[in-house]
Coordinates of C-alpha atoms in Angstrom, one line a residue:
X1 CA 62.6 145.1 60.4
X2 CA 63.0 148.7 59.4
X3 CA 63.5 150.8 62.6
X4 CA 63.6 154.6 63.1
X5 CA 67.1 155.7 63.9
X6 CA 68.8 158.9 64.9
X7 CA 70.6 160.5 62.0
X8 CA 74.2 161.5 62.3
X9 CA 75.6 164.9 61.4
X10 CA 76.0 163.9 57.7
X11 CA 72.3 163.0 57.3
X12 CA 69.3 165.1 56.4
X13 CA 66.2 165.0 58.5
X14 CA 63.0 166.6 57.1
X15 CA 59.8 167.3 58.8
X16 CA 56.7 166.9 56.6
X17 CA 54.0 169.5 56.8
X18 CA 50.8 168.0 58.0
X19 CA 47.6 169.8 57.1
X20 CA 44.1 169.2 58.3
X21 CA 41.0 168.7 56.2
X22 CA 39.5 166.1 53.9
X23 CA 41.7 164.4 51.4
X24 CA 41.2 163.6 47.8
X25 CA 42.5 164.0 44.2
X26 CA 41.3 167.2 42.8
X27 CA 41.6 168.2 39.1
X28 CA 43.3 164.8 38.8
X29 CA 41.0 162.6 36.8
X30 CA 40.9 161.4 33.2
X31 CA 37.9 160.5 31.2
X32 CA 37.8 157.6 28.8
X33 CA 35.0 155.2 28.1
X34 CA 33.9 155.4 31.8
X35 CA 33.8 159.2 31.8
X36 CA 35.1 161.4 34.6
X37 CA 35.7 159.7 37.9
X38 CA 33.9 160.6 41.1
X39 CA 36.9 162.8 42.0
X40 CA 36.4 165.1 39.1
X41 CA 36.8 168.7 39.9
X42 CA 34.1 169.7 37.4
X43 CA 31.6 167.5 39.1
X44 CA 31.9 169.5 42.3
X45 CA 31.7 172.7 40.3
X46 CA 34.4 175.2 39.5
X47 CA 32.8 177.6 42.0
X48 CA 33.7 175.2 44.8
X49 CA 37.4 175.5 44.2
X50 CA 38.0 178.2 46.8
X51 CA 36.7 176.0 49.5
X52 CA 39.1 173.1 48.9
X53 CA 41.2 171.9 51.8
X54 CA 44.9 172.6 51.8
X55 CA 46.0 169.1 51.0
X56 CA 43.6 168.9 48.1
X57 CA 44.9 172.1 46.6
X58 CA 48.5 171.4 47.3
X59 CA 48.2 168.1 45.5
X60 CA 48.0 170.2 42.4
X61 CA 51.4 171.6 42.9
X62 CA 53.2 172.1 39.7
X63 CA 56.6 170.7 38.8
X64 CA 60.0 172.3 39.3
X65 CA 61.4 175.4 37.7
X66 CA 63.6 175.0 34.7
X67 CA 67.0 174.2 36.3
X68 CA 70.5 174.7 34.9
X69 CA 70.5 171.0 34.1
X70 CA 67.5 168.9 33.4
X71 CA 66.2 167.0 36.3
X72 CA 66.2 163.2 36.2
X73 CA 62.9 161.3 35.9
X74 CA 61.7 157.7 36.5
X75 CA 58.9 155.9 34.7
X76 CA 57.8 152.8 36.6
X77 CA 55.8 150.3 34.6
X78 CA 53.9 148.2 37.2
X79 CA 52.6 144.7 36.7
X80 CA 50.2 144.2 39.6
X81 CA 49.7 140.7 40.9
X82 CA 53.2 139.5 40.0
X83 CA 54.5 138.3 36.7
X84 CA 55.9 134.8 36.2
X85 CA 59.7 135.1 35.8
X86 CA 59.9 131.6 34.4
X87 CA 57.5 132.4 31.5
X88 CA 59.2 135.7 30.6
X89 CA 62.8 136.7 31.5
X90 CA 64.2 133.7 33.3
X91 CA 63.1 130.6 31.5
X92 CA 64.2 127.1 32.6
X93 CA 64.1 125.0 29.5
X94 CA 66.0 122.1 31.1
X95 CA 63.8 121.9 34.2
X96 CA 61.1 119.2 34.6
X97 CA 57.8 119.7 32.8
X98 CA 56.1 120.5 36.1
X99 CA 58.3 123.6 36.3
X100 CA 59.3 124.9 32.9
X101 CA 55.9 125.5 31.2
X102 CA 55.1 125.1 27.6
X103 CA 56.9 128.1 26.0
X104 CA 60.0 127.8 23.9
X105 CA 63.0 130.1 24.3
X106 CA 64.5 132.7 22.0
X107 CA 67.9 134.4 21.8
X108 CA 68.2 138.1 22.7
X109 CA 70.6 140.9 21.8
X110 CA 72.4 140.0 25.1
X111 CA 74.9 137.2 24.3
X112 CA 73.9 134.0 26.0
X113 CA 70.7 135.4 27.5
X114 CA 67.4 133.9 26.4
X115 CA 63.8 134.9 27.0
X116 CA 60.6 133.0 26.3
X117 CA 59.1 133.1 22.9
X118 CA 56.4 135.5 24.3
X119 CA 58.8 138.4 24.1
X120 CA 60.2 138.6 20.6
X121 CA 60.2 142.4 20.4
X122 CA 61.9 142.9 23.8
X123 CA 64.4 140.2 22.9
X124 CA 65.3 142.1 19.7
X125 CA 66.2 145.3 21.7
X126 CA 67.6 143.7 24.8
X127 CA 70.9 145.6 24.2
X128 CA 68.9 148.7 25.2
X129 CA 68.0 147.5 28.7
X130 CA 69.4 145.4 31.5
X131 CA 67.7 142.3 33.0
X132 CA 67.8 141.8 36.8
X133 CA 67.1 138.2 37.5
X134 CA 67.9 138.1 41.2
X135 CA 65.3 140.3 42.9
X136 CA 63.8 138.8 46.0
X137 CA 61.7 139.9 49.0
X138 CA 60.0 138.1 51.9
X139 CA 56.3 139.1 51.7
X140 CA 53.9 136.7 50.0
X141 CA 50.8 138.8 49.9
X142 CA 50.0 141.5 47.4
X143 CA 49.7 144.3 50.0
X144 CA 52.8 143.4 51.9
X145 CA 54.7 142.6 48.8
X146 CA 53.9 145.9 47.2
X147 CA 54.7 147.8 50.3
X148 CA 57.9 146.0 50.8
X149 CA 59.2 146.6 47.3
X150 CA 57.9 150.2 46.9
X151 CA 58.5 151.5 50.4
X152 CA 61.0 149.2 52.0
X153 CA 58.6 148.0 54.7
X154 CA 60.0 144.7 55.9
X155 CA 56.8 143.6 57.6
X156 CA 55.5 140.4 55.9
X157 CA 51.9 140.9 57.1
X158 CA 49.3 142.3 54.8
X159 CA 48.0 145.7 56.2
X160 CA 45.1 147.8 55.1
X161 CA 47.2 150.8 54.5
X162 CA 51.0 151.5 54.3
X163 CA 53.1 152.3 57.3
X164 CA 55.9 153.9 55.2
X165 CA 55.6 156.2 52.2
X166 CA 56.3 154.8 48.8
X167 CA 59.4 155.9 46.9
X168 CA 57.3 157.9 44.4
X169 CA 55.8 160.1 47.2
X170 CA 59.2 160.4 48.9
X171 CA 60.8 161.6 45.7
X172 CA 58.0 164.1 45.0
X173 CA 58.3 165.4 48.6
X174 CA 62.1 165.7 48.5
X175 CA 62.2 167.4 45.1
X176 CA 59.6 169.9 46.4
X177 CA 61.9 170.8 49.4
X178 CA 64.7 171.7 47.0
X179 CA 62.7 174.4 45.2
X180 CA 61.8 178.0 45.9
X181 CA 59.8 178.8 42.8
X182 CA 58.3 176.8 40.0
X183 CA 57.9 177.6 36.3
X184 CA 56.9 174.2 34.9
X185 CA 53.1 174.1 35.3
X186 CA 53.0 170.3 35.3
X187 CA 52.9 168.1 38.4
X188 CA 56.1 166.4 39.5
X189 CA 54.3 163.1 40.1
X190 CA 51.7 161.6 37.8
X191 CA 50.0 158.2 38.0
X192 CA 48.6 156.9 34.7
X193 CA 46.0 154.4 35.7
X194 CA 48.1 153.5 38.6
X195 CA 46.3 151.6 41.4
X196 CA 47.0 153.0 44.8
X197 CA 45.4 150.1 46.6
X198 CA 48.6 149.0 48.5
X199 CA 50.7 152.2 48.4
X200 CA 50.5 155.7 49.6
X201 CA 52.2 158.7 51.3
X202 CA 51.8 157.5 54.9
X203 CA 53.3 160.2 57.2
X204 CA 54.4 162.4 54.4
X205 CA 50.8 163.4 53.7
X206 CA 48.3 163.4 50.8
X207 CA 49.8 166.7 49.5
X208 CA 52.5 164.6 47.7
X209 CA 50.2 161.9 46.2
X210 CA 50.1 161.6 42.5
X211 CA 48.1 163.7 40.0
X212 CA 46.0 160.8 38.8
X213 CA 45.0 160.2 35.2
X214 CA 42.3 157.6 34.8
X215 CA 40.4 156.2 31.9
X216 CA 41.5 154.6 28.6
X217 CA 44.0 156.7 26.7
X218 CA 43.2 154.6 23.6
X219 CA 39.5 155.8 23.6
X220 CA 38.6 158.3 20.9
X221 CA 37.1 160.6 23.4
X222 CA 39.9 160.4 26.0
X223 CA 40.7 163.7 27.7
X224 CA 42.2 164.7 31.0
X225 CA 39.6 167.2 32.3
X226 CA 40.3 170.6 33.9
X227 CA 43.7 170.9 32.2
X228 CA 44.3 174.1 30.2
X229 CA 40.9 175.7 30.5
X230 CA 40.2 178.1 27.7
X231 CA 36.8 179.6 28.7
X232 CA 37.8 183.1 29.8
X233 CA 34.5 183.4 31.8
X234 CA 35.3 180.3 33.9
X235 CA 38.8 181.5 34.5
X236 CA 37.6 185.0 35.6
X237 CA 35.0 183.4 38.0
X238 CA 37.6 181.2 39.5
X239 CA 40.0 184.1 40.0
X240 CA 37.3 186.2 41.7
X241 CA 36.4 183.4 44.1
X242 CA 40.0 182.7 45.1
X243 CA 40.5 186.5 45.7
X244 CA 37.4 186.5 47.9
X245 CA 38.6 183.5 49.9
X246 CA 42.0 185.2 50.5
X247 CA 40.3 188.4 51.7
X248 CA 38.0 186.5 54.1
X249 CA 41.1 184.8 55.5
X250 CA 42.8 188.1 56.4
X251 CA 41.5 188.1 59.9
X252 CA 42.7 184.5 60.6
X253 CA 46.2 185.0 59.4
X254 CA 47.4 186.2 62.8
X255 CA 46.4 182.8 64.2
X256 CA 48.0 180.8 61.3
X257 CA 50.7 179.1 63.4
X258 CA 52.0 176.9 60.6
X259 CA 51.7 179.3 57.7
X260 CA 49.1 177.2 56.0
X261 CA 47.2 180.1 54.5
X262 CA 50.3 181.4 52.8
X263 CA 50.9 178.0 51.4
X264 CA 47.3 177.9 50.2
X265 CA 47.8 181.1 48.3
X266 CA 50.9 179.7 46.7
X267 CA 49.3 176.5 45.6
X268 CA 46.1 178.2 44.4
X269 CA 48.3 180.2 42.1
X270 CA 49.9 177.0 40.9
X271 CA 46.5 175.3 40.4
X272 CA 45.4 178.3 38.4
X273 CA 48.5 177.9 36.2
X274 CA 47.7 174.2 35.7
X275 CA 44.2 175.2 34.7
X276 CA 45.0 178.0 32.3
X277 CA 48.5 177.4 30.9
X278 CA 48.3 175.9 27.4
X279 CA 51.5 174.0 28.0
X280 CA 49.6 171.6 30.4
X281 CA 46.9 170.9 27.8
X282 CA 49.5 170.0 25.2
X283 CA 51.5 167.7 27.5
X284 CA 48.4 165.6 28.4
X285 CA 47.0 165.7 24.8
X286 CA 48.0 162.3 23.4
X287 CA 46.2 163.1 20.2
X288 CA 49.1 165.3 19.2
X289 CA 51.2 162.2 18.6
X290 CA 51.3 161.1 15.0
X291 CA 49.6 157.9 13.9
X292 CA 52.8 156.0 13.3
X293 CA 54.0 156.6 16.9
X294 CA 50.6 155.6 18.4
X295 CA 50.6 152.5 16.2
X296 CA 54.1 151.7 17.3
X297 CA 53.1 151.6 21.0
X298 CA 49.9 149.6 20.2
X299 CA 46.4 150.9 19.8
X300 CA 45.3 149.6 23.1
X301 CA 45.1 150.8 26.7
X302 CA 48.6 149.7 27.7
X303 CA 50.3 151.1 24.6
X304 CA 48.7 154.5 24.9
X305 CA 49.3 154.6 28.7
X306 CA 53.0 154.2 28.2
X307 CA 53.0 156.7 25.3
X308 CA 51.4 159.2 27.6
X309 CA 54.0 158.5 30.2
X310 CA 56.8 159.1 27.8
X311 CA 55.1 162.3 26.6
X312 CA 54.8 163.6 30.2
X313 CA 58.4 162.7 31.1
X314 CA 59.6 164.6 28.0
X315 CA 57.6 167.6 29.2
X316 CA 59.3 167.5 32.6
X317 CA 57.2 165.3 34.9
X318 CA 59.7 163.7 37.2
X319 CA 57.9 160.7 38.7
X320 CA 55.6 158.6 36.5
X321 CA 53.9 155.4 37.3
X322 CA 51.6 153.3 35.0
X323 CA 49.9 150.0 35.9
X324 CA 49.4 147.4 33.3
X325 CA 46.1 146.0 34.5
X326 CA 42.5 145.7 33.3
X327 CA 40.9 143.6 30.6
X328 CA 44.2 143.1 28.7
X329 CA 45.3 141.0 31.6
X330 CA 42.5 138.4 31.4
X331 CA 39.4 137.6 33.4
X332 CA 40.6 139.0 36.8
X333 CA 42.3 142.0 35.2
X334 CA 45.7 141.6 36.8
X335 CA 48.8 139.3 36.7
X336 CA 47.7 137.1 39.6
X337 CA 47.7 133.9 37.7
X338 CA 46.5 131.4 40.3
X339 CA 44.7 128.4 38.7
X340 CA 41.4 129.6 40.2
X341 CA 41.8 132.9 38.4
X342 CA 43.4 132.1 35.1
X343 CA 44.9 129.3 33.0
X344 CA 48.4 130.8 33.6
X345 CA 49.7 129.9 30.1
X346 CA 46.7 131.1 28.3
X347 CA 46.8 134.3 30.3
X348 CA 50.5 134.9 29.5
X349 CA 49.7 134.3 25.8
X350 CA 46.6 136.6 26.0
X351 CA 48.5 139.6 27.3
X352 CA 52.0 139.0 25.9
X353 CA 51.6 140.8 22.6
X354 CA 50.3 144.1 24.1
X355 CA 52.9 144.0 26.9
X356 CA 55.8 143.2 24.6
X357 CA 54.9 145.9 22.1
X358 CA 54.2 148.7 24.6
X359 CA 57.3 148.2 26.7
X360 CA 59.5 147.8 23.6
X361 CA 58.2 151.0 22.1
X362 CA 58.7 152.9 25.4
X363 CA 62.3 151.8 25.7
X364 CA 63.2 152.5 22.1
X365 CA 61.5 155.8 22.2
X366 CA 63.4 157.2 25.1
X367 CA 66.7 156.4 23.3
X368 CA 65.5 157.7 19.9
X369 CA 64.3 161.0 21.5
X370 CA 67.5 161.6 23.5
X371 CA 65.8 161.0 26.9
X372 CA 67.9 158.0 27.9
X373 CA 70.4 160.0 30.1
X374 CA 67.6 161.8 32.0
X375 CA 64.8 159.2 32.1
X376 CA 65.1 155.8 33.7
X377 CA 62.5 153.1 33.0
X378 CA 61.9 150.2 35.4
X379 CA 59.4 147.4 34.6
X380 CA 58.4 145.2 37.5
X381 CA 55.8 143.6 39.7
X382 CA 55.8 142.9 43.4
X383 CA 57.0 139.3 43.1
X384 CA 57.2 136.4 40.7
X385 CA 55.1 133.2 40.4
X386 CA 55.8 129.7 41.8
X387 CA 58.2 127.8 39.6
X388 CA 56.2 124.6 40.2
X389 CA 52.9 124.5 38.3
X390 CA 49.7 123.6 40.2
X391 CA 46.2 122.6 39.0
X392 CA 43.0 123.8 40.5
X393 CA 39.4 124.2 39.3
X394 CA 38.6 127.6 37.7
X395 CA 36.2 129.8 39.6
X396 CA 34.8 131.3 36.4
X397 CA 34.9 131.5 32.6
X398 CA 36.4 134.5 30.8
X399 CA 39.4 135.6 28.9
X400 CA 42.3 133.2 29.8
X401 CA 40.1 131.1 32.1
X402 CA 38.1 128.0 31.4
X403 CA 34.5 127.5 32.6
X404 CA 34.0 127.3 36.4
X405 CA 35.0 123.9 37.8
X406 CA 37.4 123.2 35.0
X407 CA 40.8 122.1 36.3
X408 CA 43.5 124.3 34.8
X409 CA 47.2 125.2 35.5
X410 CA 48.3 128.1 37.6
X411 CA 51.3 129.6 39.4
X412 CA 51.0 131.1 42.9
X413 CA 52.9 134.0 44.6
X414 CA 56.6 133.7 44.8
X415 CA 58.7 136.4 46.5
X416 CA 61.9 134.4 46.8
X417 CA 63.0 135.1 43.2
X418 CA 61.7 137.3 40.3
X419 CA 62.9 139.5 37.5
X420 CA 62.6 143.1 36.3
X421 CA 64.1 145.2 33.6
X422 CA 65.8 148.6 33.6
X423 CA 66.5 151.0 30.8
X424 CA 67.7 154.6 30.3
X425 CA 69.1 156.5 33.2
X426 CA 72.6 156.6 31.6
X427 CA 73.2 153.0 32.7
X428 CA 75.2 150.4 30.9
X429 CA 72.6 148.3 29.1
X430 CA 72.8 144.9 27.4
X431 CA 73.5 143.2 30.8
X432 CA 72.0 140.4 32.7
X433 CA 72.4 140.7 36.5
X434 CA 72.2 137.8 38.8
X435 CA 70.8 134.2 38.5
X436 CA 68.4 131.8 40.0
X437 CA 68.8 128.1 40.5
X438 CA 67.9 125.4 37.9
X439 CA 64.2 125.6 38.8
X440 CA 64.0 129.3 39.3
X441 CA 63.1 128.9 43.0
X442 CA 65.9 130.8 44.7
X443 CA 68.5 133.5 43.9
X444 CA 72.0 132.0 43.7
X445 CA 73.9 135.0 42.4
X446 CA 73.8 138.8 43.1
X447 CA 71.0 138.9 45.7
X448 CA 69.1 142.1 45.3
X449 CA 66.4 143.1 47.8
X450 CA 63.8 145.9 48.1
X451 CA 66.3 148.3 49.8
X452 CA 68.7 147.9 46.8
X453 CA 65.8 148.4 44.4
X454 CA 64.8 151.6 46.2
X455 CA 68.3 152.9 46.6
X456 CA 68.9 152.5 42.9
X457 CA 65.9 154.6 41.9
X458 CA 66.7 157.3 44.5
X459 CA 70.3 157.4 43.2
X460 CA 69.1 158.1 39.7
X461 CA 67.0 160.9 41.1
X462 CA 70.0 162.4 42.9
X463 CA 68.9 161.3 46.3
X464 CA 71.4 159.7 48.7
X465 CA 69.1 157.3 50.4
X466 CA 71.6 156.4 53.1
X467 CA 71.6 160.0 54.4
X468 CA 67.9 161.1 54.2
X469 CA 65.5 160.7 57.1
X470 CA 61.9 161.9 57.3
X471 CA 60.1 162.4 60.6
X472 CA 57.2 160.0 61.0
X473 CA 53.9 160.8 62.8
X474 CA 55.6 160.6 66.1
X475 CA 58.4 162.9 65.1
X476 CA 61.0 160.1 64.9
X477 CA 63.6 160.4 62.1
X478 CA 63.0 157.4 59.8
X479 CA 65.3 156.5 56.9
X480 CA 63.9 156.4 53.5
X481 CA 65.9 153.2 52.8
X482 CA 67.1 150.7 55.4
X483 CA 69.7 148.0 54.6
X484 CA 70.1 148.7 50.9
X485 CA 72.5 150.2 48.4
X486 CA 72.3 151.2 44.8
X487 CA 72.9 148.2 42.5
X488 CA 76.3 149.0 40.9
X489 CA 75.3 147.7 37.4
X490 CA 72.3 150.1 37.4
X491 CA 74.2 153.3 38.2
X492 CA 74.9 155.9 35.6
X493 CA 78.1 155.2 33.8

């Protein structure tokens, strides 16, 4: 179990700033076919901006200044529910039929490594990424599995909210501490349709949560509202109200023990920049991509999500997450292919083409655009699926699921072994790390756990996870990674 420990003199302990007030994403919604979300800034009225709480305003903090060297970035493509490793990157064609599934295998650009037939595009560019077949963790539920992989929480119990901050929030927070000024108006951390159901900032605070883009980027009317406002009257009204709020605060500044009002001034300025700087509007405007590029990613939600993620990483966003969920997954809109949810093999077929195309385009694009040294891509879910197939009655008809009561095949949760892929980041690609046994049940070579996963990502971001502690709610220095080291094969050459 991860325990707080006292840092030695070579470690760095950081105290998060906790600020009172209601929490929420502000100016952080996208509009697609469902329109603006309930968190839309415009819904509350531009006149209400000056009354926002400090955490809400600070969430809009812009990204880092232009440094002497470009800052590294990570794009995490998340498969919520857990993807079957047997039916994708770690097929077992010689296993019994009750394990191997119906899919044939195909060769890849990595000598001796085969994927299933569902991934022909990724197989053709496998020399541009590395497959890790030996991931494992110990939590069998979606909440605990997600928290374990993304925050390092070793607790196997499902909890309603995270005890530890996820790596994305930690990276955003630590990068913020390095900076004194910002010139890039974009946020450091953006989630593109990323579910925050099982993750969050915990004791770091909502200030460092993502700028959330929601909606369908493939929709003709997709926009991210409140980015790059051009109405001069609205901008002038907003400026006047912020100035009034600052004047009204004058008398309370003497009692501002934690300097929160000064911070509010700073981040109101940054929020104004986010609203008025044309650079922000261009970065989020996916329609500026040419038709050939958009077609290459796939004219669907997933393809355009990953294209937007690449576009934002290229513009300087440092942490990007995008969740491949929704109707493209099948009836229950995620990768949770229990027999009661989906016919697992129909579900894999149903989503495979969009998944294969979007991920392939993203990986190819970061190399072709010269982003591969700076940007790392990791594609993963919280765990794999049971190697042994089981049969249960469906609970409802829909895409990839037979009528209710129809017995169909499924695979359940399997944290003991699963696969993910890594690209960019200056790593040596065209590798296959680790192995599972003949049925895909357990790791037998190069065991890699959540701590190793996290330490590898932090290493790419220039963070030595073995030396950084952040104080929790009780003021105890807590390591950002416990019992894990960067995976050597996934470190920059």
